[in-house]
Tab-separated table of C-alpha atoms in Angstrom:
chain	number	residue	atom	x	y	z
Z	135	MET	CA	92.778	23.595	113.818
Z	136	SER	CA	94.848	24.641	116.664
Z	137	ASP	CA	97.323	27.526	117.148
Z	138	GLU	CA	99.905	24.626	118.138
Z	139	GLU	CA	99.249	23.158	114.682
Z	140	THR	CA	99.445	26.388	112.602
Z	141	THR	CA	102.360	28.267	114.356
Z	142	PRO	CA	105.179	26.814	112.245
Z	143	THR	CA	108.305	26.223	114.850
Z	144	GLN	CA	111.941	28.246	113.944
Z	145	GLY	CA	113.342	24.843	112.528
Z	146	GLU	CA	110.472	25.000	109.775
Z	147	LEU	CA	111.128	28.697	108.967
Z	148	ALA	CA	112.632	28.442	105.227
Z	149	ILE	CA	115.971	30.271	104.495
Z	150	THR	CA	115.469	31.924	101.077
Z	151	ARG	CA	118.760	33.421	100.499
Z	152	THR	CA	122.563	31.587	100.085
Z	153	GLY	CA	124.017	34.284	102.497
Z	154	ASP	CA	121.688	33.024	105.156
Z	155	THR	CA	122.774	29.171	104.576
Z	156	LEU	CA	126.284	30.061	104.790
Z	157	ARG	CA	126.183	32.635	107.500
Z	158	GLN	CA	124.087	30.446	109.803
Z	159	ALA	CA	126.136	27.146	108.858
Z	160	ARG	CA	129.407	29.249	109.976
Z	161	GLU	CA	127.561	30.555	113.344
Z	162	ALA	CA	126.808	26.979	114.084
Z	163	ALA	CA	130.103	25.795	113.285
Z	164	GLY	CA	131.687	28.484	115.954
Z	165	LEU	CA	133.767	30.459	113.185
Z	166	SER	CA	133.784	34.103	112.738
Z	167	LEU	CA	134.328	35.412	109.138
Z	168	ALA	CA	138.064	36.503	110.072
Z	169	ASP	CA	138.389	32.346	110.345
Z	170	VAL	CA	136.580	31.883	106.987
Z	171	ALA	CA	138.680	34.381	105.252
Z	172	SER	CA	141.833	32.421	106.665
Z	173	ARG	CA	140.712	29.466	105.412
Z	174	THR	CA	139.786	30.274	101.953
Z	175	ARG	CA	142.016	33.286	101.380
Z	176	ILE	CA	139.268	35.536	100.493
Z	177	THR	CA	139.123	38.970	102.009
Z	178	GLN	CA	136.443	39.458	104.677
Z	179	ARG	CA	134.557	42.379	103.176
Z	180	HIS	CA	133.622	39.532	99.967
Z	181	LEU	CA	132.413	37.126	102.412
Z	182	GLU	CA	130.491	39.400	103.695
Z	183	ALA	CA	128.784	40.804	100.730
Z	184	ILE	CA	128.489	37.245	100.188
Z	185	GLU	CA	126.599	36.651	103.281
Z	186	LYS	CA	124.003	39.665	102.534
Z	187	CYS	CA	123.537	38.387	99.219
Z	188	ASP	CA	125.333	41.864	97.783
Z	189	PHE	CA	127.229	40.478	94.611
Z	190	SER	CA	127.642	43.646	93.299
Z	191	GLU	CA	130.798	43.963	96.017
Z	192	LEU	CA	132.468	41.285	94.586
Z	193	PRO	CA	135.432	41.362	92.194
Z	194	GLY	CA	133.260	40.394	88.689
Z	195	ARG	CA	130.161	38.029	88.105
Z	196	THR	CA	132.350	35.182	87.268
Z	197	TYR	CA	133.709	34.681	90.338
Z	198	VAL	CA	130.591	34.946	92.565
Z	199	THR	CA	129.692	31.404	92.175
Z	200	GLY	CA	133.751	30.496	93.132
Z	201	PHE	CA	133.813	32.550	95.977
Z	202	ALA	CA	130.472	31.111	97.476
Z	203	ARG	CA	131.660	27.352	96.940
Z	204	ALA	CA	134.964	27.873	98.645
Z	205	TYR	CA	132.886	29.505	101.490
Z	206	ALA	CA	130.559	26.574	101.577
Z	207	ARG	CA	133.510	24.014	101.649
Z	208	ALA	CA	134.975	26.115	104.576
Z	209	VAL	CA	132.034	25.718	106.686
Z	210	GLY	CA	130.806	22.142	105.798
Z	211	VAL	CA	127.603	22.809	103.612
Z	212	PRO	CA	127.241	20.986	100.019
Z	213	GLU	CA	129.015	23.404	97.354
Z	214	ALA	CA	127.149	22.220	94.605
Z	215	ASP	CA	123.687	23.470	96.254
Z	216	ILE	CA	125.347	26.733	97.161
Z	217	ALA	CA	126.562	26.870	93.828
Z	218	ALA	CA	122.920	25.997	92.254
Z	219	SER	CA	121.439	28.473	94.823
Z	220	VAL	CA	124.018	31.596	93.993
Z	221	ARG	CA	123.385	30.830	90.085
Z	222	ARG	CA	119.519	31.341	90.511
Z	223	GLU	CA	120.015	34.340	92.722
Z	224	LEU	CA	121.947	35.998	90.064
Z	225	GLU	CA	119.225	35.593	87.449
Z	226	GLU	CA	116.588	36.710	89.982
Z	227	ASP	CA	118.548	39.864	90.564
Z	228	GLU	CA	118.801	40.408	87.392
Z	229	TYR	CA	115.304	39.991	86.325
Z	230	GLY	CA	114.041	42.030	89.329
Z	231	VAL	CA	116.088	44.984	87.884
Z	232	ARG	CA	114.337	45.319	84.681
Z	233	PRO	CA	111.905	48.175	84.585
Z	234	THR	CA	107.938	48.169	84.872
Z	235	TYR	CA	106.011	50.148	82.618
Z	236	GLU	CA	102.357	51.072	83.246
Z	237	ALA	CA	99.880	50.235	80.817
Z	238	TYR	CA	98.143	52.872	79.080
Z	239	GLU	CA	94.632	52.656	78.269
Z	240	PRO	CA	94.216	53.157	74.333
Z	241	THR	CA	91.368	54.326	74.323
Z	242	ASP	CA	92.109	57.359	76.595
Z	243	PRO	CA	93.674	59.791	74.436
Z	244	ALA	CA	94.377	62.099	77.324
Z	245	ARG	CA	97.057	59.449	78.393
Z	246	LEU	CA	98.491	58.814	75.693
Z	247	PRO	CA	102.252	60.209	75.668
Z	248	THR	CA	102.730	63.173	73.000
Z	249	ALA	CA	105.119	63.024	69.909
Z	250	ARG	CA	107.633	65.377	71.601
Z	251	LEU	CA	107.976	63.120	74.968
Z	252	THR	CA	108.157	59.937	72.767
Z	253	TRP	CA	110.989	61.121	70.631
Z	254	THR	CA	112.692	62.144	74.193
Z	255	LEU	CA	112.285	58.902	76.084
Z	256	VAL	CA	114.015	57.741	72.582
Z	257	ILE	CA	116.752	60.096	72.895
Z	258	VAL	CA	117.279	59.372	76.507
Z	259	ALA	CA	117.190	55.494	76.481
Z	260	LEU	CA	119.776	55.858	73.676
Z	261	LEU	CA	122.066	58.064	75.669
Z	262	LEU	CA	122.001	55.517	78.394
Z	263	VAL	CA	122.735	52.703	76.357
Z	264	SER	CA	125.662	54.278	74.957
Z	265	ALA	CA	127.029	55.306	78.715
Z	266	TYR	CA	126.155	51.963	79.361
Z	267	GLY	CA	128.629	50.116	76.595
Z	268	VAL	CA	131.469	52.734	77.811
Z	269	TRP	CA	130.855	51.595	81.148
Z	270	ARG	CA	131.562	47.779	79.876
Z	271	PHE	CA	134.255	48.736	78.006
Z	272	LEU	CA	136.205	50.981	80.676
Z	273	SER	CA	134.979	48.012	83.785
Z	274	VAL	CA	137.520	46.357	85.102
Z	275	GLU	CA	135.280	43.075	85.187
Z	276	PRO	CA	135.899	40.081	83.258
Z	277	ASP	CA	133.459	39.763	80.191
Z	278	GLU	CA	132.169	36.270	79.585
Z	279	ALA	CA	133.471	36.877	75.539
Z	280	LEU	CA	136.715	37.628	76.622
Z	281	ILE	CA	137.050	34.962	79.034
Z	282	ALA	CA	136.288	32.391	76.083
Z	283	ALA	CA	139.436	34.109	74.117
Z	284	GLN	CA	141.561	34.150	76.619
Z	285	ASN	CA	140.624	30.390	77.177
Z	286	GLN	CA	142.541	29.512	73.697
Z	287	ALA	CA	146.005	30.617	75.227
Z	288	ALA	CA	148.750	27.779	75.974
Z	289	GLU	CA	152.177	27.742	75.928
Z	290	ALA	CA	154.337	25.820	73.620
Z	291	SER	CA	155.560	22.601	74.504
Z	292	GLU	CA	158.900	24.086	73.197
Z	293	ALA	CA	159.108	26.783	76.060
Z	294	PRO	CA	162.048	25.488	78.234
Z	295	GLU	CA	164.584	25.457	75.003
Z	296	ALA	CA	163.298	28.911	73.515
Z	297	ALA	CA	163.876	30.613	77.103
Z	298	ALA	CA	167.290	29.178	77.041
Z	299	SER	CA	168.267	30.130	73.748
Z	300	ALA	CA	166.738	33.478	74.531
Z	301	ALA	CA	169.008	33.958	77.291
Z	302	THR	CA	171.870	32.839	75.612
Z	303	LYS	CA	171.171	35.499	72.726
Z	304	THR	CA	170.433	38.510	75.049
Z	305	GLY	CA	173.279	37.451	77.786
Z	306	ALA	CA	170.707	37.237	80.304
Z	307	ALA	CA	172.125	34.506	83.425
Z	308	PRO	CA	169.922	31.214	82.570
Z	309	VAL	CA	167.674	30.460	85.658
Z	310	ALA	CA	167.206	27.006	87.118
Z	311	ALA	CA	164.569	25.065	86.690
Z	312	ASN	CA	163.419	24.561	90.075
Z	313	ALA	CA	163.714	28.303	90.672
Z	314	PRO	CA	161.113	29.756	93.313
Z	315	VAL	CA	158.478	31.887	91.545
Z	316	VAL	CA	157.035	34.705	94.005
Z	317	LEU	CA	153.991	36.632	93.244
Z	318	THR	CA	153.944	40.287	94.604
Z	319	GLY	CA	150.568	42.340	94.864
Z	320	ILE	CA	151.657	45.832	93.731
Z	321	SER	CA	147.608	46.735	94.950
Z	322	GLU	CA	145.193	44.509	95.957
Z	323	VAL	CA	145.068	41.513	93.540
Z	324	TRP	CA	143.013	38.497	93.030
Z	325	ILE	CA	144.614	35.192	91.857
Z	326	GLY	CA	143.704	31.884	91.217
Z	327	PHE	CA	145.205	28.288	90.203
Z	328	ASP	CA	143.382	26.185	87.709
Z	329	ASP	CA	144.030	22.410	86.761
Z	330	ALA	CA	144.471	21.055	83.412
Z	331	LYS	CA	140.522	21.264	83.075
Z	332	GLY	CA	140.601	24.869	83.351
Z	333	LYS	CA	138.478	24.704	87.029
Z	334	THR	CA	139.816	27.090	89.812
Z	335	GLU	CA	140.946	24.623	92.441
Z	336	ASN	CA	142.731	27.029	94.849
Z	337	TRP	CA	142.504	31.172	94.950
Z	338	ARG	CA	143.610	34.040	97.084
Z	339	THR	CA	143.623	37.756	97.195
Z	340	LEU	CA	147.413	39.568	97.584
Z	341	GLU	CA	147.081	42.765	99.661
Z	342	ALA	CA	149.678	45.518	98.405
Z	343	GLY	CA	153.265	44.675	99.357
Z	344	GLU	CA	152.058	40.993	100.053
Z	345	THR	CA	154.096	37.909	98.584
Z	346	TYR	CA	153.570	34.742	97.845
Z	347	GLU	CA	155.873	31.842	96.530
Z	348	VAL	CA	154.034	29.094	94.655
Z	349	PRO	CA	154.252	26.019	96.147
Z	350	PRO	CA	156.412	23.676	94.255
Z	351	ALA	CA	153.926	21.018	93.826
Z	352	TYR	CA	151.730	24.118	92.020
Z	353	ILE	CA	154.373	24.428	89.212
Z	354	ASP	CA	153.255	21.364	86.997
Z	355	GLN	CA	149.804	20.997	88.619
Z	356	PHE	CA	148.203	24.420	88.044
Z	357	THR	CA	148.279	27.273	85.828
Z	358	LEU	CA	147.705	31.134	87.129
Z	359	ARG	CA	144.433	33.482	86.527
Z	360	THR	CA	144.223	37.029	87.608
Z	361	SER	CA	141.896	39.648	86.431
Z	362	ILE	CA	144.494	42.525	86.973
Z	363	PRO	CA	147.685	41.643	85.560
Z	364	GLN	CA	148.989	45.188	85.976
Z	365	ALA	CA	148.576	44.580	89.872
Z	366	LEU	CA	150.248	41.709	90.060
Z	367	LYS	CA	154.421	40.989	89.926
Z	368	VAL	CA	156.051	37.710	88.668
Z	369	THR	CA	159.448	36.850	89.654
Z	370	VAL	CA	161.473	33.826	89.237
Z	371	GLY	CA	164.705	33.363	90.993
Z	372	GLY	CA	164.515	36.761	91.661
Z	373	ARG	CA	163.790	38.160	88.084
Z	374	ASP	CA	160.955	39.990	87.360
Z	375	VAL	CA	159.577	38.460	84.073
Z	376	GLY	CA	157.035	41.654	83.536
Z	377	SER	CA	153.531	41.813	82.832
Z	378	VAL	CA	151.449	38.257	82.614
Z	379	GLY	CA	148.629	40.429	80.245
Z	380	PRO	CA	147.192	43.235	79.217
Z	381	ALA	CA	145.850	45.580	81.890
Z	382	ASP	CA	142.171	45.243	83.417
Z	383	THR	CA	142.055	41.940	81.415
Z	384	LEU	CA	141.280	38.620	82.495
Z	385	VAL	CA	144.317	36.145	81.576
Z	386	LYS	CA	143.967	32.543	82.591
Z	387	GLY	CA	146.407	29.385	81.459
Z	388	VAL	CA	149.620	31.448	82.250
Z	389	SER	CA	152.264	28.242	83.467
Z	390	LEU	CA	154.141	28.480	86.351
Z	391	LYS	CA	157.022	26.626	85.500
Z	392	PRO	CA	160.287	28.912	85.534
Z	393	ALA	CA	161.423	28.013	81.794
Z	394	ASP	CA	157.900	29.242	80.565
Z	395	LEU	CA	157.901	32.225	82.935
Z	396	ILE	CA	161.494	33.162	81.261
Z	397	ALA	CA	160.397	32.574	77.702
Z	398	ARG	CA	157.594	35.025	78.489
Z	399	ALA	CA	159.810	37.759	79.763
Z	400	GLU	CA	161.942	37.238	77.085
Z	401	GLY	CA	159.307	37.701	74.852
Z	402	ASN	CA	157.965	40.773	76.456
Z	403	VAL	CA	161.354	42.576	75.977
Z	404	GLY	CA	160.645	45.686	73.798
Z	405	THR	CA	157.120	45.089	73.053
Z	406	ALA	CA	153.935	45.262	74.659
Z	407	PRO	CA	152.558	42.207	76.846
Z	408	ALA	CA	151.549	39.232	75.470
Z	409	ALA	CA	148.028	38.466	74.823
Z	410	THR	CA	145.603	36.120	73.259
Z	411	PRO	CA	145.288	36.936	69.368
Z	412	THR	CA	141.691	37.588	69.573
Z	413	ALA	CA	141.787	39.931	72.759
Z	414	PRO	CA	140.691	43.499	71.839
Z	415	LYS	CA	143.163	45.979	71.218
Z	416	THR	CA	143.534	49.008	73.389
Z	417	GLY	CA	143.585	52.559	72.972
Z	418	GLY	CA	146.810	54.448	73.667
């Protein structure tokens, strides 16, 4: 067999990571990371993390697939294939970090751990598990169980009438049905817009002080989601409607209709921000 037959060409070399696929597609399209960031409204450092397959740098595991799909659409790569590859790599990475243990020879007493060493390892393991549990509790990234609980939230169909009634009782001026809805980043915050099936069709990152006026077409078509409610200010016709959810908690299904947002604001007067009944309570 000749060397020419055994040496693979560059086009035959397999790309094993999703980030390589997206980066090569971007370069082939003559796009920079800044161009992709402009198209997807995803910050450039998150795009760099995707190209490096460093998923730990992204806001949370829940959004890794969504960001990768948006990147794929921007550079003309089949997003379904990219999503499948990302899920596979996440599973491989999770499996790869599992610790490996040396197999002791049971017939060699000298290599058997002592009782004191065994108890020491057990105590250390319990401490590590406890520390991890505390970290997960305090982490700002969304938890799958909490996501499922938040998914049950829905706005009442009588919200417009309730908002008008509340405004009359409190003396607040009513807000027009077509009043502009403006989202402002208090600090860097990720926001998404979900369709009626709960699928996130559009998302963006707001920097501190950046504002975004929700397009009128979005009002009836989409609902709002965010994972850091305390970093987002929502106003309707210039009126602050308060927090859309508990701090450091993924909230979704938030109606963008002015009347619904005003009704939410009236419900927040003198109380904590509205939350799904099944969401865990925070101390303080």
